[in-house]
């Protein structure tokens, strides 16, 4: 087992930087260059020290020792907080490597933590989400997965499956004597309890994913209506190209913006119209796909054009299967060019993307949707696609278990499906893993985490 080292703070110059060293030789390697504090058996020990290379002073630092297993990775760990100079950081790192450490791979500290049983796989993924979290909502979801309700829920499900297996095996032990030891009705009701809980978790994925990545909002409308201008105005940034040439936006553009702690993923699209240009046609197909995935549609109408256009488009959009389940906002743009908001059979939001009027009403309406539709968000929510897929397999296996029990199949056959369910649940927490899965998960991390 090697000792790994990396700079754990972001690349660049900061006030301070942290170089981390972890593994069986961590204390020995560090002691060549620093005076170390006396390691405490169960608590981190920190002290002021001087880092030297070949006897030359490199920096005055604070060094913290974490003795195994009471460290993030579970191995002996040294954290050196130095001044944020790039030269100092690099010299300290290089010196540690010259003394026998190896440069850590992306996510390797967390991978060690997983392998040492400090975190399960789902919690390791939560660490990546926590680092990525940019708002109150994605932070709350990551914390729930790291130490909160979600982590507990998975553990409970696993325990229930183990209990069920044990009960069934009891029956297996006695099958020679041809008695059904365990009460099958009880087994069946246990299996369906677990099944119901898994269905509920899987159903929370749509909401969990929306809250983690942002509630999807599609901006659609005719070419030149001002869709890209609206995106830019909401983001207060010139993200999308705006021009008076119809058909400027040909592909979808996606950005996140946060209203009152809730992230929205806002997607600008190509204008809706029939076109002979193959690229524009592709863009329009993308627009339809975006509409299908969105929870909220902002239909942008150019107020200088007859409102009949908008009515035609909205008529056509009804053909999209899930359209009626979505929130539709009709945004009447370019109000700076006209006298009044047209009378329409819909509530409209009069705005000017150009000078910013009316935008506050629109964002408040978005926030209201977040606080109504997403207010009843369950405490425990599924946000990870990998977990969603794995739970799909657990669900299938449990369906077979329940059916097997009801059809009075022999216990050993039912046990196969039960083990299958446990196997797939185990892939979430990492009791069952492959190098491939681990590789793809830990490659999401940066070096130093
Ligand atoms: N006066 C005025 N002009 C606007 C307003 N919003 C957009 N425009 C202008 O309308 C033109 C089209 O704006 P875009 O934002 O590119 O429109 P779009 O809907 O994204 O157009 P496509 O990408 O081509 O479908 C540009 O010349 C904008 O400057 C507005 O509120 N008032
Ligand atoms: Mg555009």
XYZ file of C-alpha atoms and ligand atoms in Angstrom:
482
model
C 0.000 0.000 0.000
C 1.555 3.267 -1.063
C 1.568 6.666 0.577
C -0.055 9.296 -1.607
C 0.305 13.054 -1.716
C -1.513 15.924 -3.429
C -2.394 19.575 -3.121
C -5.966 19.555 -1.796
C -6.808 23.226 -2.265
C -7.764 24.587 -5.718
C -4.980 25.260 -8.168
C -3.828 28.864 -8.142
C -2.636 31.337 -5.580
C -4.547 31.686 -2.310
C -3.885 32.854 1.217
C -3.042 29.345 2.283
C -2.869 25.959 0.577
C -3.107 22.463 1.998
C -0.853 19.603 0.923
C -2.146 16.238 2.034
C -0.126 13.090 2.592
C -1.754 9.785 3.485
C -0.632 6.191 3.871
C 1.514 3.958 6.075
C 4.673 6.039 5.517
C 2.999 9.424 5.892
C 4.491 10.260 9.317
C 7.937 8.935 8.362
C 8.080 10.864 5.090
C 6.827 14.088 6.672
C 9.292 13.791 9.564
C 12.237 14.159 7.150
C 11.144 17.734 6.451
C 9.123 18.895 9.461
C 9.062 18.712 13.206
C 5.841 16.826 13.814
C 3.508 17.211 16.791
C 3.111 14.159 18.986
C 0.348 12.088 17.368
C -2.729 11.728 19.555
C -4.387 8.320 19.566
C -7.852 9.490 18.625
C -7.740 13.212 17.903
C -5.965 15.307 15.284
C -2.794 16.925 16.637
C -1.628 20.201 15.133
C 1.404 22.359 15.575
C 3.338 25.152 14.011
C 6.397 23.924 12.104
C 8.986 24.733 9.430
C 9.166 22.812 6.195
C 12.733 22.210 5.028
C 14.150 20.787 1.848
C 17.816 19.738 1.986
C 18.115 21.869 5.102
C 16.753 25.004 3.401
C 13.668 26.625 4.851
C 10.809 26.485 2.327
C 7.932 27.831 4.422
C 6.513 28.251 7.896
C 3.515 25.938 8.088
C 0.898 24.404 10.331
C 1.029 20.630 10.324
C -1.851 18.430 11.441
C -1.481 14.722 12.135
C -4.359 12.284 11.970
C -3.534 8.863 13.280
C -5.157 5.817 11.615
C -8.014 5.036 11.696
C -9.112 8.511 12.841
C -8.502 10.280 9.551
C -10.543 10.956 6.425
C -8.870 8.109 4.538
C -8.548 5.774 7.524
C -4.734 5.727 7.073
C -2.143 7.869 8.847
C -2.517 11.325 7.344
C -0.534 14.548 7.478
C -1.976 17.856 6.329
C 0.473 20.663 5.742
C -1.084 24.137 5.595
C 1.426 26.369 3.868
C 1.335 29.842 2.354
C -0.556 29.867 -0.923
C 2.383 30.544 -3.220
C 2.418 28.217 -6.229
C 6.157 27.749 -5.773
C 5.796 26.768 -2.101
C 2.918 24.344 -2.799
C 4.747 22.666 -5.666
C 8.054 22.454 -3.784
C 6.438 20.849 -0.740
C 4.564 18.354 -2.913
C 7.638 17.522 -4.997
C 9.790 17.113 -1.878
C 7.315 14.636 -0.387
C 7.295 12.707 -3.653
C 11.109 12.675 -3.773
C 11.012 11.235 -0.255
C 8.847 8.291 -1.272
C 5.236 9.424 -1.660
C 3.340 8.931 -4.894
C 1.203 11.624 -6.524
C -2.459 10.849 -5.758
C -4.898 10.134 -8.549
C -8.200 12.040 -8.796
C -10.426 11.051 -5.873
C -7.821 8.676 -4.443
C -8.104 9.976 -0.859
C -11.852 9.324 -0.964
C -11.271 5.976 -2.658
C -9.003 5.000 0.247
C -11.697 6.145 2.662
C -14.125 3.826 0.869
C -11.709 0.886 0.799
C -10.962 1.389 4.501
C -14.684 1.361 5.310
C -14.820 5.024 6.419
C -17.540 5.743 3.848
C -19.707 3.516 1.735
C -19.904 4.105 -2.003
C -23.090 6.139 -1.899
C -21.509 8.386 0.743
C -18.348 8.757 -1.338
C -20.531 9.921 -4.222
C -22.201 12.334 -1.824
C -18.799 13.866 -1.072
C -18.443 14.658 -4.795
C -21.957 16.153 -4.795
C -21.154 18.176 -1.699
C -18.060 19.630 -3.351
C -20.152 20.428 -6.439
C -23.065 21.916 -4.497
C -23.705 25.534 -5.373
C -26.918 26.257 -3.488
C -28.893 25.403 -0.361
C -30.915 22.682 -2.086
C -28.102 20.698 -3.691
C -26.175 21.038 -0.440
C -29.069 19.607 1.601
C -29.405 16.644 -0.784
C -25.678 15.875 -0.626
C -25.673 16.024 3.177
C -28.683 13.699 3.329
C -26.803 11.216 1.169
C -23.603 11.615 3.161
C -24.834 11.245 6.746
C -28.571 11.807 6.769
C -31.861 10.157 5.958
C -30.871 8.704 2.619
C -27.829 6.881 4.010
C -29.986 5.489 6.844
C -32.754 4.483 4.465
C -30.369 2.396 2.361
C -28.997 0.718 5.464
C -32.536 -0.069 6.671
C -33.509 -1.532 3.318
C -30.437 -3.715 3.355
C -31.183 -4.873 6.896
C -34.778 -5.736 5.970
C -33.601 -7.757 2.982
C -31.095 -9.584 5.169
C -33.845 -10.340 7.720
C -36.087 -11.652 4.989
C -33.296 -13.879 3.685
C -32.665 -15.214 7.180
C -36.343 -16.076 7.634
C -36.452 -17.817 4.307
C -33.290 -19.749 5.073
C -34.860 -20.954 8.250
C -37.518 -22.531 6.095
C -34.804 -24.006 3.854
C -33.126 -25.706 6.821
C -36.335 -27.460 7.683
C -37.433 -28.298 4.153
C -36.182 -31.892 4.480
C -38.880 -32.461 7.017
C -41.308 -30.896 4.607
C -42.581 -28.238 6.954
C -43.061 -24.626 6.062
C -41.377 -23.228 9.084
C -41.690 -19.573 8.407
C -45.094 -18.113 7.939
C -45.294 -17.335 4.251
C -47.841 -14.586 4.770
C -45.428 -12.817 7.030
C -42.639 -13.189 4.473
C -44.903 -11.854 1.775
C -45.905 -8.820 3.780
C -42.255 -8.091 4.618
C -41.321 -8.335 0.942
C -44.113 -6.010 -0.096
C -43.159 -3.485 2.570
C -39.657 -3.301 1.140
C -41.055 -3.199 -2.370
C -43.337 -0.261 -1.558
C -40.456 1.670 -0.043
C -38.330 1.097 -3.133
C -41.108 2.260 -5.431
C -41.428 5.453 -3.367
C -37.675 6.051 -3.505
C -37.636 5.529 -7.254
C -40.546 7.912 -7.640
C -38.657 10.587 -5.730
C -35.968 10.530 -8.416
C -37.690 12.950 -10.773
C -37.997 15.527 -8.024
C -34.617 14.736 -6.474
C -32.866 15.062 -9.782
C -34.697 18.303 -10.598
C -33.707 19.765 -7.246
C -30.100 18.650 -7.535
C -29.457 19.672 -11.123
C -32.047 22.448 -11.279
C -35.755 22.402 -12.119
C -35.789 22.251 -15.918
C -37.269 25.339 -17.587
C -37.512 25.469 -21.390
C -37.611 28.828 -23.190
C -39.439 28.383 -26.464
C -41.080 30.599 -29.064
C -40.774 31.851 -32.623
C -37.450 32.935 -34.100
C -36.480 36.449 -33.015
C -39.070 36.565 -30.220
C -36.240 37.302 -27.774
C -35.693 33.883 -26.173
C -31.917 34.232 -25.946
C -32.347 37.806 -24.722
C -34.593 36.481 -21.938
C -32.007 33.839 -20.960
C -29.315 36.508 -20.806
C -31.542 38.841 -18.815
C -32.360 36.132 -16.260
C -28.690 35.207 -15.917
C -27.600 38.871 -16.047
C -24.955 37.721 -18.467
C -24.411 37.684 -22.227
C -24.426 33.911 -22.310
C -26.339 33.359 -25.557
C -25.789 35.117 -28.857
C -28.554 37.590 -29.608
C -29.148 39.016 -33.069
C -31.943 40.337 -35.256
C -31.379 37.446 -37.685
C -34.133 34.859 -37.122
C -32.669 31.418 -36.411
C -29.661 32.676 -34.425
C -29.881 29.922 -31.808
C -29.552 26.537 -33.475
C -28.698 24.287 -30.577
C -29.940 24.281 -27.011
C -28.055 26.335 -24.426
C -28.318 25.349 -20.788
C -27.470 27.354 -17.667
C -28.367 27.175 -14.004
C -29.683 30.080 -12.034
C -30.789 30.146 -8.436
C -33.932 31.815 -7.077
C -34.280 31.842 -3.288
C -31.983 28.862 -2.819
C -33.639 26.712 -5.497
C -31.720 25.983 -8.678
C -33.433 26.234 -12.055
C -31.867 24.741 -15.153
C -32.887 27.084 -17.883
C -32.654 25.956 -21.489
C -32.719 28.303 -24.468
C -33.853 26.635 -27.672
C -34.015 27.127 -31.422
C -37.125 28.975 -32.594
C -40.258 27.017 -33.386
C -41.017 27.132 -37.088
C -41.022 24.983 -40.178
C -37.673 25.175 -41.876
C -35.953 23.701 -44.931
C -32.532 24.149 -43.380
C -31.506 20.697 -42.078
C -29.490 22.130 -39.160
C -32.319 24.376 -38.078
C -34.725 21.439 -38.373
C -32.491 19.419 -36.060
C -32.514 22.340 -33.642
C -36.301 22.383 -33.689
C -36.420 18.651 -32.942
C -34.154 19.323 -29.981
C -36.593 22.009 -28.880
C -39.404 19.462 -28.781
C -37.226 17.067 -26.748
C -36.395 19.887 -24.360
C -40.083 20.644 -23.914
C -40.752 16.995 -23.129
C -38.148 17.027 -20.351
C -39.006 20.409 -18.866
C -41.236 21.013 -15.861
C -41.813 24.643 -16.756
C -42.250 26.142 -20.213
C -41.645 29.823 -20.886
C -43.292 30.573 -24.207
C -41.865 33.854 -25.472
C -44.061 35.941 -27.743
C -42.885 39.028 -29.593
C -45.418 41.682 -28.517
C -45.048 43.525 -31.831
C -46.497 40.494 -33.643
C -50.148 39.384 -33.703
C -51.016 37.265 -30.688
C -52.688 34.786 -33.036
C -49.205 33.403 -33.753
C -48.812 32.410 -30.128
C -52.236 30.790 -30.080
C -51.337 28.728 -33.160
C -48.081 27.555 -31.575
C -49.741 26.686 -28.280
C -52.332 24.686 -30.189
C -49.559 22.674 -31.858
C -47.709 22.147 -28.600
C -50.754 20.380 -27.153
C -49.743 17.443 -29.351
C -46.744 16.838 -27.121
C -47.866 14.036 -24.868
C -46.926 15.336 -21.443
C -47.539 19.002 -22.279
C -50.604 19.423 -20.100
C -48.655 18.323 -16.998
C -46.250 21.217 -17.312
C -46.418 24.754 -16.058
C -46.850 27.072 -19.010
C -45.904 30.752 -18.745
C -46.653 33.043 -21.645
C -44.111 35.794 -21.754
C -44.960 38.828 -23.824
C -41.590 40.276 -24.707
C -40.508 43.602 -26.241
C -43.087 45.521 -24.213
C -40.830 48.564 -24.613
C -41.971 48.697 -28.257
C -45.759 48.515 -27.771
C -48.382 50.408 -25.809
C -50.266 47.652 -24.041
C -50.340 43.993 -23.237
C -52.675 42.220 -25.709
C -55.847 40.691 -24.360
C -55.250 36.988 -24.324
C -57.130 33.939 -23.095
C -54.076 33.162 -20.950
C -52.334 34.971 -18.175
C -49.298 36.626 -19.721
C -46.160 38.112 -18.248
C -45.387 41.412 -19.963
C -41.619 41.953 -19.992
C -38.848 43.655 -21.827
C -35.754 41.480 -21.984
C -33.990 44.539 -23.333
C -34.480 46.846 -20.372
C -35.368 44.269 -17.722
C -38.921 45.306 -16.864
C -41.301 42.586 -15.678
C -38.538 40.096 -14.929
C -39.122 40.188 -11.200
C -42.744 39.062 -11.587
C -41.534 36.216 -13.741
C -38.854 35.016 -11.319
C -41.279 35.305 -8.388
C -43.689 33.071 -10.288
C -40.884 30.548 -10.807
C -40.050 30.656 -7.115
C -43.730 30.059 -6.275
C -43.720 26.879 -8.340
C -40.620 25.717 -6.514
C -42.293 26.370 -3.186
C -45.572 24.635 -4.105
C -44.617 21.708 -6.356
C -41.360 21.047 -4.614
C -42.347 21.994 -1.081
C -43.704 18.547 -0.296
C -40.346 17.097 -1.229
C -39.883 13.995 0.894
C -37.034 14.072 3.405
C -35.295 11.278 1.624
C -34.824 11.680 -2.088
C -33.032 9.780 -4.779
C -30.772 12.011 -6.874
C -28.269 9.658 -8.417
C -28.928 7.934 -11.773
C -26.694 5.010 -10.877
C -28.731 4.383 -7.728
C -31.972 4.804 -9.664
C -30.944 2.072 -12.098
C -29.756 -0.259 -9.342
C -33.014 0.188 -7.417
C -34.857 -0.680 -10.637
C -33.142 -4.084 -10.513
C -33.963 -4.463 -6.816
C -37.584 -3.663 -7.607
C -37.713 -6.338 -10.329
C -36.096 -8.944 -8.093
C -38.528 -8.187 -5.259
C -41.454 -8.530 -7.618
C -40.209 -12.043 -8.369
C -39.774 -12.735 -4.653
C -43.328 -11.638 -3.882
C -44.699 -13.678 -6.761
C -42.641 -16.709 -5.771
C -43.942 -16.507 -2.224
C -47.524 -16.133 -3.371
C -47.190 -19.029 -5.831
C -45.691 -21.174 -3.046
C -42.469 -21.749 -4.957
C -39.821 -23.684 -3.021
C -37.787 -21.521 -0.673
C -34.494 -22.119 -2.486
C -35.930 -20.637 -5.703
C -37.275 -17.593 -3.878
C -33.922 -17.199 -2.160
C -32.219 -16.772 -5.552
C -34.318 -13.691 -6.320
C -33.786 -12.378 -2.835
C -30.020 -12.663 -3.194
C -30.349 -10.891 -6.524
C -32.139 -8.011 -4.773
C -29.412 -7.818 -2.122
C -26.750 -7.905 -4.804
C -28.190 -4.901 -6.627
C -28.721 -2.966 -3.410
C -25.107 -3.749 -2.574
C -23.932 -2.059 -5.770
C -25.287 1.248 -4.422
C -23.445 1.190 -1.133
C -20.439 -0.621 -2.583
C -20.687 -3.991 -0.856
C -20.610 -5.280 -4.417
C -18.428 -3.349 -6.848
C -16.331 -3.645 -9.926
C -13.164 -1.702 -10.703
C -14.988 -0.195 -13.646
C -17.727 1.288 -11.464
C -15.218 2.562 -8.900
C -13.100 4.062 -11.682
C -16.010 5.985 -13.149
C -17.155 7.256 -9.751
C -13.783 8.420 -8.453
C -12.722 9.976 -11.734
C -15.397 12.618 -11.051
C -13.308 13.934 -8.179
C -10.405 16.292 -8.493
C -6.867 15.416 -7.459
C -6.441 16.049 -3.756
C -9.903 14.874 -2.664
N -36.815 46.328 -28.310
C -36.562 45.123 -27.860
N -35.848 44.276 -28.591
C -35.600 43.026 -28.116
C -36.096 42.638 -26.854
N -35.701 41.331 -26.657
C -34.993 40.963 -27.750
N -34.948 41.986 -28.641
C -34.270 41.984 -29.942
O -34.876 40.980 -30.733
C -33.900 40.358 -31.587
C -33.944 38.858 -31.406
O -33.496 38.555 -30.089
P -32.964 37.112 -29.698
O -32.846 37.107 -28.238
O -31.783 36.749 -30.514
O -34.194 36.236 -30.156
P -34.346 34.643 -30.166
O -35.760 34.370 -29.853
O -33.317 34.006 -29.332
O -34.087 34.344 -31.701
P -33.579 32.986 -32.402
O -32.445 32.437 -31.618
O -33.166 33.448 -33.748
O -34.759 32.064 -32.458
C -32.575 41.002 -31.209
O -32.285 42.002 -32.147
C -32.812 41.575 -29.835
O -32.007 42.692 -29.568
C -36.858 43.564 -26.083
O -37.321 43.304 -24.968
N -37.059 44.787 -26.636
Mg -31.861 32.690 -29.743
